[in-house]
mmCIF file of C-alpha atoms in Angstrom:
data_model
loop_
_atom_site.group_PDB
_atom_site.id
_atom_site.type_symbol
_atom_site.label_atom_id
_atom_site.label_comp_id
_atom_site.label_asym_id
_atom_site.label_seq_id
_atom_site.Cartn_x
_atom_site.Cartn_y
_atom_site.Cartn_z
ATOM 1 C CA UNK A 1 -5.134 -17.325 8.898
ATOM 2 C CA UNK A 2 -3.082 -15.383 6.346
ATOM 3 C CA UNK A 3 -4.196 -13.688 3.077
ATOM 4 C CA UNK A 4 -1.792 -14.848 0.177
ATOM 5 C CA UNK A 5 -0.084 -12.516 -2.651
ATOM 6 C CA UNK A 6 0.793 -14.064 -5.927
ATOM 7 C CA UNK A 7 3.240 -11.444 -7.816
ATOM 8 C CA UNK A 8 3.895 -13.460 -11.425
ATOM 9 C CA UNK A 9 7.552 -12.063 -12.700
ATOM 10 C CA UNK A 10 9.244 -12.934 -16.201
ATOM 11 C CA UNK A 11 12.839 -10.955 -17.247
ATOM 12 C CA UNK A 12 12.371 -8.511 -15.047
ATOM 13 C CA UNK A 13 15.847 -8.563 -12.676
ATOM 14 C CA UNK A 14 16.388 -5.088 -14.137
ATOM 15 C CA UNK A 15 13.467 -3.577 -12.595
ATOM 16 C CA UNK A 16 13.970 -5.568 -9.141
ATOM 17 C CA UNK A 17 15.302 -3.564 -6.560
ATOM 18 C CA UNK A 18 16.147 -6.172 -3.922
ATOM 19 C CA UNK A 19 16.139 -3.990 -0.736
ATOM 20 C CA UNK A 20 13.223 -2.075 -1.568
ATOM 21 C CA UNK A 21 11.555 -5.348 -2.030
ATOM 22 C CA UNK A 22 12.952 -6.464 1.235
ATOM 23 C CA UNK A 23 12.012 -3.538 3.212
ATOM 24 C CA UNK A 24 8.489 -3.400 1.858
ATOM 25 C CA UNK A 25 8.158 -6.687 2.670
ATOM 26 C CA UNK A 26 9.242 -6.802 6.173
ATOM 27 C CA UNK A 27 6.378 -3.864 6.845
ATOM 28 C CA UNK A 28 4.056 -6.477 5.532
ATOM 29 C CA UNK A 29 4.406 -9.636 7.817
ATOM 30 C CA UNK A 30 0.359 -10.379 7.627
ATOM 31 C CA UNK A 31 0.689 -10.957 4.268
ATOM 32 C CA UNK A 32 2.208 -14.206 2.797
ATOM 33 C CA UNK A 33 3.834 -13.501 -0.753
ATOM 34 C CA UNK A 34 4.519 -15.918 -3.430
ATOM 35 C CA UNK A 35 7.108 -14.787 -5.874
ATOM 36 C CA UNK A 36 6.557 -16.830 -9.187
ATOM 37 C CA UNK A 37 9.084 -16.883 -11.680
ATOM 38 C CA UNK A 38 7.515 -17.773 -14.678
ATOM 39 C CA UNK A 39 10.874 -18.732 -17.086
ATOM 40 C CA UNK A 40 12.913 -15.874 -17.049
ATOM 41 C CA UNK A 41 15.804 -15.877 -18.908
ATOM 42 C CA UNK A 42 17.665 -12.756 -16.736
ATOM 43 C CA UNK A 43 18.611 -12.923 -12.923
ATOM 44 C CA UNK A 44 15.322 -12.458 -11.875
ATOM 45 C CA UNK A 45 14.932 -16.202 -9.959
ATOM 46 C CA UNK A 46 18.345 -15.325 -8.195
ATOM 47 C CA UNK A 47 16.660 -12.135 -7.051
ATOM 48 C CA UNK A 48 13.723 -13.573 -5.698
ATOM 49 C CA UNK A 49 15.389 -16.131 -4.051
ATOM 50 C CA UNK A 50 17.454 -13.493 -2.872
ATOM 51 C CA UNK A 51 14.759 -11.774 -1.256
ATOM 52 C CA UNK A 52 12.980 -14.919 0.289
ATOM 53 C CA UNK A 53 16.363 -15.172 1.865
ATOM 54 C CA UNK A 54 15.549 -11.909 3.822
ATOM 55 C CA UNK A 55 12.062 -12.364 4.404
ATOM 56 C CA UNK A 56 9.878 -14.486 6.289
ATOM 57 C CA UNK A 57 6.771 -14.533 4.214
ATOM 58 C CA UNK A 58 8.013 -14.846 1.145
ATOM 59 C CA UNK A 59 7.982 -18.009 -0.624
ATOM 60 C CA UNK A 60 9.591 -18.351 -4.434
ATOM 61 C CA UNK A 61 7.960 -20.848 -7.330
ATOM 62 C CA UNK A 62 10.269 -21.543 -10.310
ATOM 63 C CA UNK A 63 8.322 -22.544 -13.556
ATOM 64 C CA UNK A 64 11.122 -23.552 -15.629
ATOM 65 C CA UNK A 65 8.756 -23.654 -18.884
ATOM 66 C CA UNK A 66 7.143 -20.458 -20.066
ATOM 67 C CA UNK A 67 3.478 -20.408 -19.602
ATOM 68 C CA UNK A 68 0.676 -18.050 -19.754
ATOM 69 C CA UNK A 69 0.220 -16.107 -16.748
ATOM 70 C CA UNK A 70 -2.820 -17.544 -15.804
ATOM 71 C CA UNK A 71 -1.390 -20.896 -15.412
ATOM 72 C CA UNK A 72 1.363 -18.953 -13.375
ATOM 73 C CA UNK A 73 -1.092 -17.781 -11.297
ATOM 74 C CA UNK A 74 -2.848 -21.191 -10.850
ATOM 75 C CA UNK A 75 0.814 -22.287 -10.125
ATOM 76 C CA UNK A 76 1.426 -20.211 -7.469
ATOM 77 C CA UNK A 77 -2.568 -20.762 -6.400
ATOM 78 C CA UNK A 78 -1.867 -24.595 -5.689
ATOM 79 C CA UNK A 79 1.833 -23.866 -3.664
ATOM 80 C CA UNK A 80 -0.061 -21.334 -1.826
ATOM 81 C CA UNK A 81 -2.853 -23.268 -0.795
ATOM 82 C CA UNK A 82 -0.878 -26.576 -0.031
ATOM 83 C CA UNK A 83 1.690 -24.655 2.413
ATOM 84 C CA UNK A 84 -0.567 -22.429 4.126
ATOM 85 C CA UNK A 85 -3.808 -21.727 5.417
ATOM 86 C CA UNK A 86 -5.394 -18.664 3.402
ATOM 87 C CA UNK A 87 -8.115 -16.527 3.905
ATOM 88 C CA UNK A 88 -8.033 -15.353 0.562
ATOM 89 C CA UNK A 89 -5.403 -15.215 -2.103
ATOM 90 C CA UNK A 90 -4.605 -12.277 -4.415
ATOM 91 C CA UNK A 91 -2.487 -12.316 -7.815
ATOM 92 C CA UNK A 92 -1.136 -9.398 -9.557
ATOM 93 C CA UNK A 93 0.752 -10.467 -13.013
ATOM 94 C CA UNK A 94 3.593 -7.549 -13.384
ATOM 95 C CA UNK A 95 3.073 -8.481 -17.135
ATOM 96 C CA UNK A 96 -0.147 -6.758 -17.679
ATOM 97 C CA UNK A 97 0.797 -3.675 -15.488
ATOM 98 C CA UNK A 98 2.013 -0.544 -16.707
ATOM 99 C CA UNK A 99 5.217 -0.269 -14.332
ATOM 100 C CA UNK A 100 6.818 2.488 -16.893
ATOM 101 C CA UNK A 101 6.518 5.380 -14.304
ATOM 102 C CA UNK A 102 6.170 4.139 -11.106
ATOM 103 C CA UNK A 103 8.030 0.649 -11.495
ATOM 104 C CA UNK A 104 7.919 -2.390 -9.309
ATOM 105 C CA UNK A 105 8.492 0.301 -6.323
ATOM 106 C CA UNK A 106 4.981 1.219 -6.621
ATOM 107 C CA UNK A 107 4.032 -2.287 -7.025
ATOM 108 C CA UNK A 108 5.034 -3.299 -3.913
ATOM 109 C CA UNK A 109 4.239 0.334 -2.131
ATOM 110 C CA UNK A 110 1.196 0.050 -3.364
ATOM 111 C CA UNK A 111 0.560 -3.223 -1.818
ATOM 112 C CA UNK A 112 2.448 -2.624 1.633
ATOM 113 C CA UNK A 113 0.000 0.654 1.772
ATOM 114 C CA UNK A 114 -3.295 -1.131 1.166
ATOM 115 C CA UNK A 115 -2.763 -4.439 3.148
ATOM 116 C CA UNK A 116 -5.470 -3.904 5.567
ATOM 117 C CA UNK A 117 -7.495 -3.188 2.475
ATOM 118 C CA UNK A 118 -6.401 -6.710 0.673
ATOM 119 C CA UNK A 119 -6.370 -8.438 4.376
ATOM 120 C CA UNK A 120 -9.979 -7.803 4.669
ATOM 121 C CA UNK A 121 -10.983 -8.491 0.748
ATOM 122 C CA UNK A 122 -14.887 -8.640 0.590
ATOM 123 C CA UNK A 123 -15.616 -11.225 3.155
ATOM 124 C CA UNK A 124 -19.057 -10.382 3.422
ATOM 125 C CA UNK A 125 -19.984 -11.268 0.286
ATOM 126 C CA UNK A 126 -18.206 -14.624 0.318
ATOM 127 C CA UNK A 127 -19.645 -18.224 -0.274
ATOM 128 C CA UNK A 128 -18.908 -20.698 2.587
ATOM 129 C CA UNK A 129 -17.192 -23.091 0.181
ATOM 130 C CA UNK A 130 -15.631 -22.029 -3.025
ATOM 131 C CA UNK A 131 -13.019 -23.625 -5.117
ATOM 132 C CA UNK A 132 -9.447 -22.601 -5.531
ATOM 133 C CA UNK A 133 -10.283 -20.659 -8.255
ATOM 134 C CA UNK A 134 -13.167 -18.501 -6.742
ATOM 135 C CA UNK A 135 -10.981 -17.152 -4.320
ATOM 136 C CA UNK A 136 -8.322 -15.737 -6.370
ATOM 137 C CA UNK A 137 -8.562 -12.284 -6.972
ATOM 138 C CA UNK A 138 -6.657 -9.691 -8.853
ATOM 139 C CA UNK A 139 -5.542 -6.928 -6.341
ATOM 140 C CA UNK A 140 -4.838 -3.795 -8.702
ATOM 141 C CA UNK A 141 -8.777 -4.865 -10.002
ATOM 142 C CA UNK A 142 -10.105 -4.900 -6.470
ATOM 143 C CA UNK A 143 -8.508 -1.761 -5.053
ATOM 144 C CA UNK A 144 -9.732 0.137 -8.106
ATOM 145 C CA UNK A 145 -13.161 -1.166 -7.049
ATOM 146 C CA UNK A 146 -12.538 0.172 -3.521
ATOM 147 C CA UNK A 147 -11.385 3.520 -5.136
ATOM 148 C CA UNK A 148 -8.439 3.589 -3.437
ATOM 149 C CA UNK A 149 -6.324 6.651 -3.872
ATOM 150 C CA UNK A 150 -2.984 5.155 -5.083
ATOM 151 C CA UNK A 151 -1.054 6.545 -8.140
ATOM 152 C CA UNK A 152 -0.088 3.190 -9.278
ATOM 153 C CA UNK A 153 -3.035 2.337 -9.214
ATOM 154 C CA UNK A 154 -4.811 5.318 -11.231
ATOM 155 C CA UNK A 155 -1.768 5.279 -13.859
ATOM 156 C CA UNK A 156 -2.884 1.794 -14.388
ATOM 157 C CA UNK A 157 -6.505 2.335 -15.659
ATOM 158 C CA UNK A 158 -5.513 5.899 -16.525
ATOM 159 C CA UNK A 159 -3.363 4.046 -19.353
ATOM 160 C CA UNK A 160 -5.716 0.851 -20.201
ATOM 161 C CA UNK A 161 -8.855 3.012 -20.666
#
Protein backbone atom coordinates (compact mmCIF):
# COMPACT_ATOMS: atom_id res chain seq x y z
CA UNK A 1 0.00 0.00 0.00
CA UNK A 2 0.84 3.44 -1.39
CA UNK A 3 0.49 6.90 0.26
CA UNK A 4 -1.41 9.29 -2.23
CA UNK A 5 -0.44 13.10 -3.18
CA UNK A 6 -3.17 15.40 -4.27
CA UNK A 7 -1.35 18.64 -5.90
CA UNK A 8 -4.68 20.98 -6.89
CA UNK A 9 -3.37 23.31 -10.02
CA UNK A 10 -5.46 26.24 -11.72
CA UNK A 11 -3.55 28.63 -14.66
CA UNK A 12 -0.50 27.75 -13.69
CA UNK A 13 1.29 26.19 -17.16
CA UNK A 14 3.66 29.15 -16.75
CA UNK A 15 5.11 28.03 -13.61
CA UNK A 16 5.17 24.17 -14.75
CA UNK A 17 8.39 23.04 -15.65
CA UNK A 18 7.60 19.67 -17.23
CA UNK A 19 11.00 17.88 -16.81
CA UNK A 20 11.65 19.02 -13.48
CA UNK A 21 8.30 17.67 -12.67
CA UNK A 22 9.20 14.52 -14.44
CA UNK A 23 12.46 13.98 -12.88
CA UNK A 24 11.22 14.67 -9.38
CA UNK A 25 8.74 12.40 -9.92
CA UNK A 26 10.54 9.46 -11.15
CA UNK A 27 12.80 9.76 -7.67
CA UNK A 28 9.48 9.35 -6.02
CA UNK A 29 7.95 5.96 -7.25
CA UNK A 30 6.41 5.15 -3.52
CA UNK A 31 4.37 7.88 -3.84
CA UNK A 32 1.19 7.92 -6.05
CA UNK A 33 0.41 11.61 -7.30
CA UNK A 34 -2.80 12.96 -8.45
CA UNK A 35 -2.50 16.02 -10.57
CA UNK A 36 -5.94 17.90 -10.40
CA UNK A 37 -6.68 20.46 -12.75
CA UNK A 38 -9.20 22.43 -11.33
CA UNK A 39 -10.51 24.63 -14.71
CA UNK A 40 -7.64 26.22 -15.97
CA UNK A 41 -7.96 28.30 -18.69
CA UNK A 42 -3.88 28.12 -19.80
CA UNK A 43 -2.00 24.85 -20.92
CA UNK A 44 -1.76 23.63 -17.67
CA UNK A 45 -4.11 20.18 -18.31
CA UNK A 46 -1.83 19.58 -21.47
CA UNK A 47 1.11 19.77 -19.09
CA UNK A 48 -0.05 17.46 -16.67
CA UNK A 49 -1.11 15.11 -18.99
CA UNK A 50 2.12 15.61 -20.38
CA UNK A 51 3.83 14.56 -17.41
CA UNK A 52 1.53 11.49 -16.54
CA UNK A 53 2.75 10.53 -19.95
CA UNK A 54 6.31 10.17 -18.43
CA UNK A 55 5.51 8.91 -15.19
CA UNK A 56 4.17 5.95 -13.69
CA UNK A 57 2.51 7.25 -10.61
CA UNK A 58 1.01 9.99 -11.76
CA UNK A 59 -2.55 10.09 -12.44
CA UNK A 60 -4.35 13.52 -13.92
CA UNK A 61 -8.20 14.66 -12.85
CA UNK A 62 -9.77 17.32 -15.12
CA UNK A 63 -12.57 19.39 -13.35
CA UNK A 64 -13.87 21.19 -16.22
CA UNK A 65 -16.00 23.62 -13.82
CA UNK A 66 -14.16 25.86 -11.41
CA UNK A 67 -14.63 24.90 -7.87
CA UNK A 68 -13.25 25.67 -4.56
CA UNK A 69 -10.23 23.85 -3.76
CA UNK A 70 -11.61 21.89 -1.23
CA UNK A 71 -14.00 20.24 -3.47
CA UNK A 72 -10.81 19.78 -5.73
CA UNK A 73 -9.30 18.11 -3.15
CA UNK A 74 -12.35 15.88 -2.33
CA UNK A 75 -12.20 15.33 -6.18
CA UNK A 76 -9.03 14.04 -6.36
CA UNK A 77 -9.78 12.23 -2.68
CA UNK A 78 -12.57 9.96 -4.35
CA UNK A 79 -10.24 9.11 -7.83
CA UNK A 80 -7.57 8.36 -5.45
CA UNK A 81 -9.28 6.13 -3.28
CA UNK A 82 -11.34 4.26 -6.05
CA UNK A 83 -8.01 3.40 -8.16
CA UNK A 84 -5.74 2.57 -5.49
CA UNK A 85 -5.17 1.25 -2.24
CA UNK A 86 -3.84 4.16 0.15
CA UNK A 87 -2.32 4.27 3.30
CA UNK A 88 -2.91 7.74 3.66
CA UNK A 89 -3.55 10.55 1.26
CA UNK A 90 -1.99 14.04 1.33
CA UNK A 91 -3.24 17.34 -0.58
CA UNK A 92 -1.32 20.41 -1.08
CA UNK A 93 -3.51 23.24 -3.03
CA UNK A 94 -0.63 25.35 -5.03
CA UNK A 95 -3.34 28.12 -4.60
CA UNK A 96 -2.77 28.88 -1.03
CA UNK A 97 1.10 28.52 -1.26
CA UNK A 98 3.43 31.21 -1.60
CA UNK A 99 5.45 29.76 -4.73
CA UNK A 100 6.89 33.51 -5.48
CA UNK A 101 10.54 32.52 -4.58
CA UNK A 102 10.95 29.10 -4.69
CA UNK A 103 8.16 28.14 -7.34
CA UNK A 104 6.59 24.82 -8.09
CA UNK A 105 10.44 23.52 -8.10
CA UNK A 106 10.38 23.65 -4.46
CA UNK A 107 7.00 22.25 -4.41
CA UNK A 108 7.84 19.22 -5.76
CA UNK A 109 11.64 19.20 -4.16
CA UNK A 110 10.19 19.67 -1.24
CA UNK A 111 8.02 16.72 -1.51
CA UNK A 112 10.57 14.27 -3.33
CA UNK A 113 12.94 15.26 -0.15
CA UNK A 114 10.47 14.46 2.62
CA UNK A 115 8.71 11.29 1.19
CA UNK A 116 9.79 8.99 3.83
CA UNK A 117 8.50 11.71 6.11
CA UNK A 118 4.85 11.85 4.24
CA UNK A 119 5.16 7.82 3.62
CA UNK A 120 5.12 7.29 7.26
CA UNK A 121 2.45 10.25 8.22
CA UNK A 122 1.47 9.70 11.97
CA UNK A 123 0.35 6.16 11.91
CA UNK A 124 0.51 5.77 15.44
CA UNK A 125 -1.94 7.97 16.25
CA UNK A 126 -4.44 6.69 13.69
CA UNK A 127 -8.08 5.33 14.20
CA UNK A 128 -8.67 1.82 12.75
CA UNK A 129 -11.53 3.10 10.59
CA UNK A 130 -11.85 6.64 9.49
CA UNK A 131 -13.70 8.15 6.65
CA UNK A 132 -12.31 9.54 3.47
CA UNK A 133 -12.13 12.68 4.88
CA UNK A 134 -10.13 11.89 8.15
CA UNK A 135 -7.38 10.73 6.27
CA UNK A 136 -6.63 13.59 4.14
CA UNK A 137 -4.02 15.66 5.26
CA UNK A 138 -2.33 18.79 4.15
CA UNK A 139 1.46 18.03 3.66
CA UNK A 140 3.14 21.64 3.87
CA UNK A 141 0.81 21.66 7.46
CA UNK A 142 2.22 18.35 8.59
CA UNK A 143 5.90 18.79 7.77
CA UNK A 144 5.80 22.14 9.56
CA UNK A 145 4.51 20.08 12.50
CA UNK A 146 7.48 17.70 12.08
CA UNK A 147 9.79 20.82 11.88
CA UNK A 148 11.25 19.83 8.97
CA UNK A 149 14.08 21.94 7.71
CA UNK A 150 12.89 22.85 4.16
CA UNK A 151 12.99 26.46 2.77
CA UNK A 152 9.77 26.08 1.05
CA UNK A 153 8.49 25.17 3.68
CA UNK A 154 9.70 28.02 6.23
CA UNK A 155 9.01 30.78 3.39
CA UNK A 156 5.56 29.47 3.62
CA UNK A 157 4.69 30.26 7.32
CA UNK A 158 7.51 32.81 7.29
CA UNK A 159 5.00 34.77 4.86
CA UNK A 160 1.39 33.69 6.38
CA UNK A 161 2.39 34.59 9.97
Amino acid sequence: MKTGIIIIFHNNAKEIDTSFFIEQINQSLNLELCLVNNDSKDETNHLLNTIKASCSNVSVVNIRKFTSDNAAVKAGARYMYNAFELNHLGYVSINMLNIKYHGLNGLMQMICKNQELILNYNYKNLKRKQTLKQRLFSVTDYLKQLKVNNPFINLQYQTNL
